[in-house]
PDB file of C-alpha atoms in Angstrom:
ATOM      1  CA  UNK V  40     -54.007  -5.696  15.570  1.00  0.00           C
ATOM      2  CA  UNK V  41     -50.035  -5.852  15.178  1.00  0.00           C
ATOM      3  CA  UNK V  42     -49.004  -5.541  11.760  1.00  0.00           C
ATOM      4  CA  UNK V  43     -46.845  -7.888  10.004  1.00  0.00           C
ATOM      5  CA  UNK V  44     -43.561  -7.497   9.723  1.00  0.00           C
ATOM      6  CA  UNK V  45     -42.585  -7.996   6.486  1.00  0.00           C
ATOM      7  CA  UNK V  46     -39.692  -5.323   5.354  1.00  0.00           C
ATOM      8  CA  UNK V  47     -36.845  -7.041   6.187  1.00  0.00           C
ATOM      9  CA  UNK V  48     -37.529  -9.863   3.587  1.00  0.00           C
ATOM     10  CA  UNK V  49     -37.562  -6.898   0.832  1.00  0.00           C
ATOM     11  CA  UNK V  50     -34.514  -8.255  -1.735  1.00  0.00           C
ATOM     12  CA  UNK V  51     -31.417  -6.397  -0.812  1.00  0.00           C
ATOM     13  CA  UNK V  52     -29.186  -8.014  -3.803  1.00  0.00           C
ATOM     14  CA  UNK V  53     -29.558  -5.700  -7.246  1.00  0.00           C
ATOM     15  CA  UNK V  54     -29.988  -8.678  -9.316  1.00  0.00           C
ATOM     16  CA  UNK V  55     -33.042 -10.169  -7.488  1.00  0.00           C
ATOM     17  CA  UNK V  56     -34.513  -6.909  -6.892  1.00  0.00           C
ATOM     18  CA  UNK V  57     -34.140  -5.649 -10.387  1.00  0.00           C
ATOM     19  CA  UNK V  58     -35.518  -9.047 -12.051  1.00  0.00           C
ATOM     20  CA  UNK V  59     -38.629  -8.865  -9.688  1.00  0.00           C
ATOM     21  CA  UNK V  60     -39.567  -6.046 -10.698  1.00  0.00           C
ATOM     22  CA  UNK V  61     -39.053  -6.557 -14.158  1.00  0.00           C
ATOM     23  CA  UNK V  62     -41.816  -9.256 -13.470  1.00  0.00           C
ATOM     24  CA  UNK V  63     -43.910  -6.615 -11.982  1.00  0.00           C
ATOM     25  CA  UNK V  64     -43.551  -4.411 -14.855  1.00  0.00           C
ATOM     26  CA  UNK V  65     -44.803  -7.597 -17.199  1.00  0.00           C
ATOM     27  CA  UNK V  66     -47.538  -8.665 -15.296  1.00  0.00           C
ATOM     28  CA  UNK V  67     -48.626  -4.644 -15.790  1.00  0.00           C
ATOM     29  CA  UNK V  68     -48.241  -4.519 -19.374  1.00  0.00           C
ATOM     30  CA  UNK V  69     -50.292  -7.677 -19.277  1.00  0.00           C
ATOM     31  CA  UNK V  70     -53.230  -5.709 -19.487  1.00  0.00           C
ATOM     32  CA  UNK V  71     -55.300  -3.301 -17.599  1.00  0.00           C
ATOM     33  CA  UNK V  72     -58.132  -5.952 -16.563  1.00  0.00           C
ATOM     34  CA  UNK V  73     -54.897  -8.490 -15.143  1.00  0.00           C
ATOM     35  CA  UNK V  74     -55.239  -7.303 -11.828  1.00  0.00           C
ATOM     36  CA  UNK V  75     -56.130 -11.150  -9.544  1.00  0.00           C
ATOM     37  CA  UNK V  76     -52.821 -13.344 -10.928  1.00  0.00           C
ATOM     38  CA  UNK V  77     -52.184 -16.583  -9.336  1.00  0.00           C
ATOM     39  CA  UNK V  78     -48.642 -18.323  -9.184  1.00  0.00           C
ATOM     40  CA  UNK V  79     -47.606 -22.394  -9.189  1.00  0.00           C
ATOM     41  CA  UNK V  80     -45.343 -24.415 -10.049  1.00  0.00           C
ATOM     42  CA  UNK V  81     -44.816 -28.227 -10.679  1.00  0.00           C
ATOM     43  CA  UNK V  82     -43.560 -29.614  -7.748  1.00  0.00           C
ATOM     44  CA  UNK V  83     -42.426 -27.936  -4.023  1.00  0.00           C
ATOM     45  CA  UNK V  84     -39.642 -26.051  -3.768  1.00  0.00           C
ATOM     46  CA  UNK V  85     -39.156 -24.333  -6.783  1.00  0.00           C
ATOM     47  CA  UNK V  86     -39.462 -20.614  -5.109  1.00  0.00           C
ATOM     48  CA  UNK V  87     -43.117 -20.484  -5.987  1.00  0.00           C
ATOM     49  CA  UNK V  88     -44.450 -19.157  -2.912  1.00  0.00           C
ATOM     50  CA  UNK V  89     -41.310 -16.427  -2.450  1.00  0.00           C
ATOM     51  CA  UNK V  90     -41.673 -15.156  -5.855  1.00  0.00           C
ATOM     52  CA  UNK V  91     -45.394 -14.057  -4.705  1.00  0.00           C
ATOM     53  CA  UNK V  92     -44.110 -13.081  -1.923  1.00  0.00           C
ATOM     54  CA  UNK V  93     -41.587 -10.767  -3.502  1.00  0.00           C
ATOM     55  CA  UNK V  94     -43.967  -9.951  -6.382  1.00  0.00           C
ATOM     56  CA  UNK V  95     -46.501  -8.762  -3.590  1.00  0.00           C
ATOM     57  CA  UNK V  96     -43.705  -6.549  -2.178  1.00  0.00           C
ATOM     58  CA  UNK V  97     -42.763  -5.357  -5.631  1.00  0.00           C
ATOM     59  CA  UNK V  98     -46.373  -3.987  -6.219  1.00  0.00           C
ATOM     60  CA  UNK V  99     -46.721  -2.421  -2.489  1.00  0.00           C
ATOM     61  CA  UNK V 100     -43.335  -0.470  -2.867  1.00  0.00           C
ATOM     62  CA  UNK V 101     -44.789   0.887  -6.537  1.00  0.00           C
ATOM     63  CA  UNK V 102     -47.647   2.609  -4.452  1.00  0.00           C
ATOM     64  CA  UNK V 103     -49.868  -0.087  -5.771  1.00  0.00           C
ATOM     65  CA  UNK V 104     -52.709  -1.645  -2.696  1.00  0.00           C
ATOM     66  CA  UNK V 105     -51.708  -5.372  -3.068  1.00  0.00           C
ATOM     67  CA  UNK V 106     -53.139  -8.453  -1.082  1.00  0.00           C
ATOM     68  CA  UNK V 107     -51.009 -11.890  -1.010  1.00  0.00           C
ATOM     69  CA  UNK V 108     -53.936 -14.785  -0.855  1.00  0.00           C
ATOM     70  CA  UNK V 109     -52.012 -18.036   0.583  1.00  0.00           C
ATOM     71  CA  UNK V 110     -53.935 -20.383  -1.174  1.00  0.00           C
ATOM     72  CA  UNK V 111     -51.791 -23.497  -0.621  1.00  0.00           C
ATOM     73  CA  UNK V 112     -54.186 -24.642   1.912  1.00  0.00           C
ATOM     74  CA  UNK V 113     -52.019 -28.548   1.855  1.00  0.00           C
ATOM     75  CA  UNK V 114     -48.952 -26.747   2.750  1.00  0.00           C
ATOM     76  CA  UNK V 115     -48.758 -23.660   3.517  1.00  0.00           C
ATOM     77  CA  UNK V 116     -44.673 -22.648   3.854  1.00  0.00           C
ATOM     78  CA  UNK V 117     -45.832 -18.670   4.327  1.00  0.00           C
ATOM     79  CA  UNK V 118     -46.051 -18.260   8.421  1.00  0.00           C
ATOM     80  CA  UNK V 119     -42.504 -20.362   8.547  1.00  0.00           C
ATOM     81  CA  UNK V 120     -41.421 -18.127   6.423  1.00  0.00           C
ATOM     82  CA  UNK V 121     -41.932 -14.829   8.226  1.00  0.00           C
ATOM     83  CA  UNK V 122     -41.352 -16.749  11.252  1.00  0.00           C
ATOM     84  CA  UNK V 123     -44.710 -16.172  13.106  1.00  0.00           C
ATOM     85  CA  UNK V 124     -44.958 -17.272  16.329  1.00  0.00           C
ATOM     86  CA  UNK V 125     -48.906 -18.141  16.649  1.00  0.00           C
ATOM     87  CA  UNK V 126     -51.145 -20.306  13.833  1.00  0.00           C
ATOM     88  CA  UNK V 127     -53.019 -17.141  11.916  1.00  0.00           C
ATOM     89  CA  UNK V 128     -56.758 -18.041  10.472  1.00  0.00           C
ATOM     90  CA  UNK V 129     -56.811 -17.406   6.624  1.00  0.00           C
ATOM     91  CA  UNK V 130     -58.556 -18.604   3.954  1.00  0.00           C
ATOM     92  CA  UNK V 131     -59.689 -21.927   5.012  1.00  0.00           C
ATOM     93  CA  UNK V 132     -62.001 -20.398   7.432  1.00  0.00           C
ATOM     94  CA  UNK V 133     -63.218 -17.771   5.737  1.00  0.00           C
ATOM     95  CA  UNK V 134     -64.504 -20.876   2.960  1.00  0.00           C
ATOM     96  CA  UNK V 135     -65.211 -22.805   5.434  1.00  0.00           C
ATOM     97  CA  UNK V 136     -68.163 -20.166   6.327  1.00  0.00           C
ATOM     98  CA  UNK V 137     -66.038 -19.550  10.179  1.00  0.00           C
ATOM     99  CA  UNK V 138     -64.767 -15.832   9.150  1.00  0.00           C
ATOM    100  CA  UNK V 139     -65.526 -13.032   6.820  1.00  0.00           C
ATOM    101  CA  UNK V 140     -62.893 -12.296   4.471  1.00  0.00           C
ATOM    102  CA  UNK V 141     -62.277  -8.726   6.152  1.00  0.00           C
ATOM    103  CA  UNK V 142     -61.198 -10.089   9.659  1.00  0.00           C
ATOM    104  CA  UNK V 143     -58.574 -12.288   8.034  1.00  0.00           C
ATOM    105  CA  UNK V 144     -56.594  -9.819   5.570  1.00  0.00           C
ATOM    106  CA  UNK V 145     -53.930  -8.639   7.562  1.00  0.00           C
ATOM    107  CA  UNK V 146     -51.890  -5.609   7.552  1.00  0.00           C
ATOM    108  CA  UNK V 147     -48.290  -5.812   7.173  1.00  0.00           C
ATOM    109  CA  UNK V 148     -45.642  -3.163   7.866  1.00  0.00           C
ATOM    110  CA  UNK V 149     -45.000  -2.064   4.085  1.00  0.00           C
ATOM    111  CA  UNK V 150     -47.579   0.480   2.961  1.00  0.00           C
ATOM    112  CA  UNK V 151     -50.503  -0.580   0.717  1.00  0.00           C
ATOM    113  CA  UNK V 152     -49.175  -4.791   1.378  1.00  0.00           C
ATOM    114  CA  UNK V 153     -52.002  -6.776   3.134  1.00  0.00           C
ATOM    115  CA  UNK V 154     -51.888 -10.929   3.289  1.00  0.00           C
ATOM    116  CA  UNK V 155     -54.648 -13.417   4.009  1.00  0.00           C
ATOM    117  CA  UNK V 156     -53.210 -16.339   5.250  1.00  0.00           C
ATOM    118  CA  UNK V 157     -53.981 -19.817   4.097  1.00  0.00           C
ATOM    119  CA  UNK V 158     -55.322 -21.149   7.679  1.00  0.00           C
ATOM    120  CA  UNK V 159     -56.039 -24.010   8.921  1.00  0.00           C
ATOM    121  CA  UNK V 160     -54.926 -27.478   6.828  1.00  0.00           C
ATOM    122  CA  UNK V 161     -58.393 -29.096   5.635  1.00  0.00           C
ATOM    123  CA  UNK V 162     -58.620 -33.020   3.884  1.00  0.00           C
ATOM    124  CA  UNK V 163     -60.637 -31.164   0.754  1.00  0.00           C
ATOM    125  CA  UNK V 164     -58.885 -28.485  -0.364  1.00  0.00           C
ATOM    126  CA  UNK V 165     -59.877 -28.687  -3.883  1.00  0.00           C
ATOM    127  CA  UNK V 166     -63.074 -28.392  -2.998  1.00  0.00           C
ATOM    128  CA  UNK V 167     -63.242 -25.599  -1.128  1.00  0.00           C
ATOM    129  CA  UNK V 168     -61.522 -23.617  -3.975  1.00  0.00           C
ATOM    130  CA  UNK V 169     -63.775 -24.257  -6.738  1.00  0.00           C
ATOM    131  CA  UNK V 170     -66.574 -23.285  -4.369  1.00  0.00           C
ATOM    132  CA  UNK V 171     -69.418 -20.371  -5.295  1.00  0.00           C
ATOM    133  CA  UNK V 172     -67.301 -18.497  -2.283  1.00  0.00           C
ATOM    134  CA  UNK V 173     -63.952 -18.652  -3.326  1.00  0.00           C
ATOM    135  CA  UNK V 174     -65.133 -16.992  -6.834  1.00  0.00           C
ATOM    136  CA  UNK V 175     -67.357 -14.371  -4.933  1.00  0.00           C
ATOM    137  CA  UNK V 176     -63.923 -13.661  -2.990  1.00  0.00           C
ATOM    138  CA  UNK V 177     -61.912 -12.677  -5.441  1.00  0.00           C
ATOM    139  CA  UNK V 178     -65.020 -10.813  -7.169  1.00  0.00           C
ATOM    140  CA  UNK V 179     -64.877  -9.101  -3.950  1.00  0.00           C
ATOM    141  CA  UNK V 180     -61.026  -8.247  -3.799  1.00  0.00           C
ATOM    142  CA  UNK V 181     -60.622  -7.383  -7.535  1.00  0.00           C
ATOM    143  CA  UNK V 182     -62.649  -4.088  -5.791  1.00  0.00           C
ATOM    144  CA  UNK V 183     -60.501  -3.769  -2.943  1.00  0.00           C
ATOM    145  CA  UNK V 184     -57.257  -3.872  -4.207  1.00  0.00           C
ATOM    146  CA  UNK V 185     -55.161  -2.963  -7.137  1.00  0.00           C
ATOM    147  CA  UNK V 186     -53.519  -6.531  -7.520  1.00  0.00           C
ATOM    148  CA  UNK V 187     -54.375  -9.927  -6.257  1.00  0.00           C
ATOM    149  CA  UNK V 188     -51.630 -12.539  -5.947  1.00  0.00           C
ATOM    150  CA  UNK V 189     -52.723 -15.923  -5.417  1.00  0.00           C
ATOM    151  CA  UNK V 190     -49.939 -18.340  -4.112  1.00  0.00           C
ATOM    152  CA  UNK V 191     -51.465 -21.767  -5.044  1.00  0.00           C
ATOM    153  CA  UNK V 192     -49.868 -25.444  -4.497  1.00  0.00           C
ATOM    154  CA  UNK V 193     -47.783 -26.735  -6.841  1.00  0.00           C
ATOM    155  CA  UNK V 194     -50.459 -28.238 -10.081  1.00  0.00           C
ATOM    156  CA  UNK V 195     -47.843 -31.318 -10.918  1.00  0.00           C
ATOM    157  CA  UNK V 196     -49.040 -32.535  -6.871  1.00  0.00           C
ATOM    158  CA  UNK V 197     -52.694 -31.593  -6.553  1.00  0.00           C
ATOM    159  CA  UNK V 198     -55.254 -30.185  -8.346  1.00  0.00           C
ATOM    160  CA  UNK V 199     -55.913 -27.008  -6.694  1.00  0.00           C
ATOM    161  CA  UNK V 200     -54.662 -24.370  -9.451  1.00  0.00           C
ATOM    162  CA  UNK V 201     -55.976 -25.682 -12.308  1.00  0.00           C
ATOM    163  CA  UNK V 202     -59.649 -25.198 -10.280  1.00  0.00           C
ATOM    164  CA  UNK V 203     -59.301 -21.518  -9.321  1.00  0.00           C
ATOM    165  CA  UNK V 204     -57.460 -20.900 -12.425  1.00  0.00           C
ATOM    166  CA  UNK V 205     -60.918 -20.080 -14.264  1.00  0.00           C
ATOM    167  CA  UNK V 206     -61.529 -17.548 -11.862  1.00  0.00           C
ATOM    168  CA  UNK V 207     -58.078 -15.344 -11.837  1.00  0.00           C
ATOM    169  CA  UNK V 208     -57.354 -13.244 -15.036  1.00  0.00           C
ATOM    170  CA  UNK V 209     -53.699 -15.537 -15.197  1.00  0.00           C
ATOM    171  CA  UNK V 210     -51.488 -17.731 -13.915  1.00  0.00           C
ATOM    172  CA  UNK V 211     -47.766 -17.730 -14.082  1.00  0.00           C
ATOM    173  CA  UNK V 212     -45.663 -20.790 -13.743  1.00  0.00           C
ATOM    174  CA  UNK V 213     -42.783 -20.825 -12.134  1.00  0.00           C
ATOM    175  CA  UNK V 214     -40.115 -22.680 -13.252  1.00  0.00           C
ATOM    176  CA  UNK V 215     -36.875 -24.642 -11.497  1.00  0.00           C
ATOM    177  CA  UNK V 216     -34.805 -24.866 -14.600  1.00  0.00           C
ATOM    178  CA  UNK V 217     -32.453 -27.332 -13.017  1.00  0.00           C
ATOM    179  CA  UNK V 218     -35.255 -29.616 -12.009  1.00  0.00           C
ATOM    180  CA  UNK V 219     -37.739 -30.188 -14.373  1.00  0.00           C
ATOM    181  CA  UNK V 220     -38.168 -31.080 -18.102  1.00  0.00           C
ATOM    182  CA  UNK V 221     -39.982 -29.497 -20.741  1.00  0.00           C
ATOM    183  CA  UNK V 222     -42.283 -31.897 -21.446  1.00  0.00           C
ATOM    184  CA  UNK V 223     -43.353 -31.479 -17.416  1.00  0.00           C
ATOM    185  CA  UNK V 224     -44.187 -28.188 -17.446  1.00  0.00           C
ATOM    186  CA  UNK V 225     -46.280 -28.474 -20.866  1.00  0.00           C
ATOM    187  CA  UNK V 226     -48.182 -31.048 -18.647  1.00  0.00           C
ATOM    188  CA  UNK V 227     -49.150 -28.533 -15.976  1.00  0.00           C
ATOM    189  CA  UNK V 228     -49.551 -25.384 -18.805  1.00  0.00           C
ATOM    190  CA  UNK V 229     -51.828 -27.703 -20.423  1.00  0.00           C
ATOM    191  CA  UNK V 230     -53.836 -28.593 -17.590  1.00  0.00           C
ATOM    192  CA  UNK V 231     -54.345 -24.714 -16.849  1.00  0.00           C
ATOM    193  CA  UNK V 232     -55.673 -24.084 -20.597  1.00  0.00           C
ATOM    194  CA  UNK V 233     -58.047 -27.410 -20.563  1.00  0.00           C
ATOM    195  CA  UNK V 234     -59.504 -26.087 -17.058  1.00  0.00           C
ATOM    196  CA  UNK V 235     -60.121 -22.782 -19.242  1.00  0.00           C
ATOM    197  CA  UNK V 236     -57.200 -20.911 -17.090  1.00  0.00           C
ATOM    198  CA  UNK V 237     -54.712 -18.301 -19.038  1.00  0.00           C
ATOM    199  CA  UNK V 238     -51.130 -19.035 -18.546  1.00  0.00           C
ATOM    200  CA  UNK V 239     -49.527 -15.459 -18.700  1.00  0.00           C
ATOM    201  CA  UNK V 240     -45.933 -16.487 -19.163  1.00  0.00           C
ATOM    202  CA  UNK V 241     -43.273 -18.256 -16.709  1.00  0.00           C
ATOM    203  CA  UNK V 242     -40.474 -17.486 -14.631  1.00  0.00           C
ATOM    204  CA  UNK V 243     -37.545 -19.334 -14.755  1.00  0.00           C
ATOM    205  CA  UNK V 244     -35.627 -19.753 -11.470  1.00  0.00           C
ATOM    206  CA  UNK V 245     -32.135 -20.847 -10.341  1.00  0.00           C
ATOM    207  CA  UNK V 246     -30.382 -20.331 -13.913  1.00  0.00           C
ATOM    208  CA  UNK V 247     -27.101 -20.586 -13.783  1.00  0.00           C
ATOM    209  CA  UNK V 248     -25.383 -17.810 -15.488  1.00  0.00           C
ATOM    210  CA  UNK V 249     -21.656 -17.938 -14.408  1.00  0.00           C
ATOM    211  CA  UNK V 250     -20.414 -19.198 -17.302  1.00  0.00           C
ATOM    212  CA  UNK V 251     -21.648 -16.235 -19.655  1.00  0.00           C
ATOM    213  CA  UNK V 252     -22.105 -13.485 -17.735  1.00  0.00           C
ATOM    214  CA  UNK V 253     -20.651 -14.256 -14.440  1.00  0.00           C
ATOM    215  CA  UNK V 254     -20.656 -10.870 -13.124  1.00  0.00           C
ATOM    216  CA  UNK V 255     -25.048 -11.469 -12.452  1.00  0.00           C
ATOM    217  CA  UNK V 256     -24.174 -14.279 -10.135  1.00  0.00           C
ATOM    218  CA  UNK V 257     -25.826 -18.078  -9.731  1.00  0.00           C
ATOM    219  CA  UNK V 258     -29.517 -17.130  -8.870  1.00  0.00           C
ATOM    220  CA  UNK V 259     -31.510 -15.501 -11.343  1.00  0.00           C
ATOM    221  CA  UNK V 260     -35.557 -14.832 -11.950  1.00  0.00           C
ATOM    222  CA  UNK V 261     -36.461 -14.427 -15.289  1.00  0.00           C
ATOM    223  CA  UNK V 262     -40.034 -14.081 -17.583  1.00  0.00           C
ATOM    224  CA  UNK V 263     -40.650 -15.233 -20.811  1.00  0.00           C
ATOM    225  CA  UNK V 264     -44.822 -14.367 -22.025  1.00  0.00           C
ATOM    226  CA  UNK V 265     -46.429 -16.915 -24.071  1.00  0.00           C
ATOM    227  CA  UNK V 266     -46.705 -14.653 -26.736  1.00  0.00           C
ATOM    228  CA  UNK V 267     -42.671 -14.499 -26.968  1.00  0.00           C
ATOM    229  CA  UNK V 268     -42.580 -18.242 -26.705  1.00  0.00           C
ATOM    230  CA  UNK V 269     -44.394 -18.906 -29.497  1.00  0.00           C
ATOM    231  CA  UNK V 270     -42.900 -16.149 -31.959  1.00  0.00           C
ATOM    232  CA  UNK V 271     -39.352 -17.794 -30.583  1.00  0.00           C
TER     233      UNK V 271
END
C-alpha cells in the first residue's frame, strides 16, 4: 500500500516550528498516562485540524509512534488537505462494523506517523462516537502507539467532542483569538468538564504580535495549561 506523503507539509518557518513543538513538549509534561489527546475548537476554521496535523508530525519527528484519528466525521478537511486524489475509508467504517481498525491506519512517509482517516460522511455521527467501539478503539491504540491525536469537529457546531471526550485522557482547545470571545470558549470548556472530559490547556492561534515584538511575525501558536490560567 503507497504511503502517504506527508513531509512536505512539515513547518519550514522557525516560528511555527518552534511553537509546535513547544506544544509537544506540554502535552508530554502533561503526564505520563496523557498519551490519546483530542483537539477542537469552537467553530471551523480556526486551524484545529492543522494543529493535529502538525502536532502529529511534531511527535513522529521526536522518534515517538504517533497515529492522527480524523474524527470529524461531518467534515472532514484532512484528504483536501494533503490533496489525495481517491476517497480513503477511515473511521466511519471501521464503527460502522465494515473494516477493522488495522486495514484503515495508514502509513505515511515520516517514520513512526500513521493516520486513520475519517471516511465516509454518515447522518449520526454522534452516535457512532459514543459507541462501545469507538471506546474499545482507542483502548486498543493507547497499546499501539505512543500518542493518539484525535482531530474532532468543532464542539460550538455539534456535539461530537464533548461525547468522546470521556474516553481520551484530554482535550485541547484551540483558539482563533481574533474570532471568538471569552465567554464562547468557557461555553465549549464547560461543556467538556460537564461531559466528564479534561480540558488540558488551549492554544491560541493567529495572535498578532507586530506591534510588540514584530521581529516573530503575524501568525503565532501558543499554550496556556489550565493550571497557569487559574494561578494567572
Amino acid at each position: 500500500m503507497e504511503k502517504i506523503a506527508v513531509s512536505r507539509f512539515i513547518p519550514k518557518d522557525f516560528r511555527t516550528s518552534e511553537a509546535i513543538k513547544a506544544l509537544r513538549t506540554n502535552l508530554i509534561f502533561s503526564g505520563p498516562n496523557v498519551k490519546a489527546v483530542g483537539m477542537t475548537s469552537y467553530g471551523a476554521a480556526e486551524g484545529k485540524s492543522t494543529i493535529s496535523f502538525q502536532t502529529a508530525m511534531a511527535f513522529a519527528q521526536s522518534g515517538k509512534r504517533v497515529l492522527l484519528v480524523d474524527a470529524d466525521l461531518r467534515r472532514s478537511v484532512l484528504p483536501a488537505r494533503l490533496r489525495l486524489k481517491t476517497k480513503l475509508e477511515g473511521l466511519s467504517h471501521y464503527l460502522c462494523g465494515q473494516a477493522n481498525a488495522s486495514e484503515l491506519i495508514r502509513e505515511t512517509d515520516l517514520p513512526g506517523f500513521y493516520i486513520m482517516f475519517a471516511g465516509a460522511r454518515v447522518p449520526n455521527s454522534a452516535e457512532l462516537l459514543g459507541s462501545e467501539n469507538f471506546s474499545k478503539l482507542i483502548t486498543a491504540l493507547r497499546d499501539t502507539f505512543d500518542y493518539v491525536i484525535v482531530d474532532t469537529a468543532p464542539l460550538g457546531q455539534v456535539i461530537d467532542c464533548a461525547v468522546i471526550a470521556p474516553v481520551l485522557d484530554g482535550i485541547v482547545m484551540v483558539v482563533d483569538a481574533t474570532r471568538n470571545s471569552y465567554k464562547l470558549e468557557r461555553r465549549i470548556k464547560a461543556q467538556i468538564e460537564k461531559s466528564g472530559g479534561k480540558v488540558l490547556g488551549a492554544v491560541l492561534n493567529q495572535v498578532d504580535l507586530t506591534e510588540r515584538r514584530g521581529y516573530y511575525g503575524k501568525y503565532y501558536y501558543n499554550y496556556y495549561s489550565t493550571e497557569e490560567k487559574q494561578e494567572k
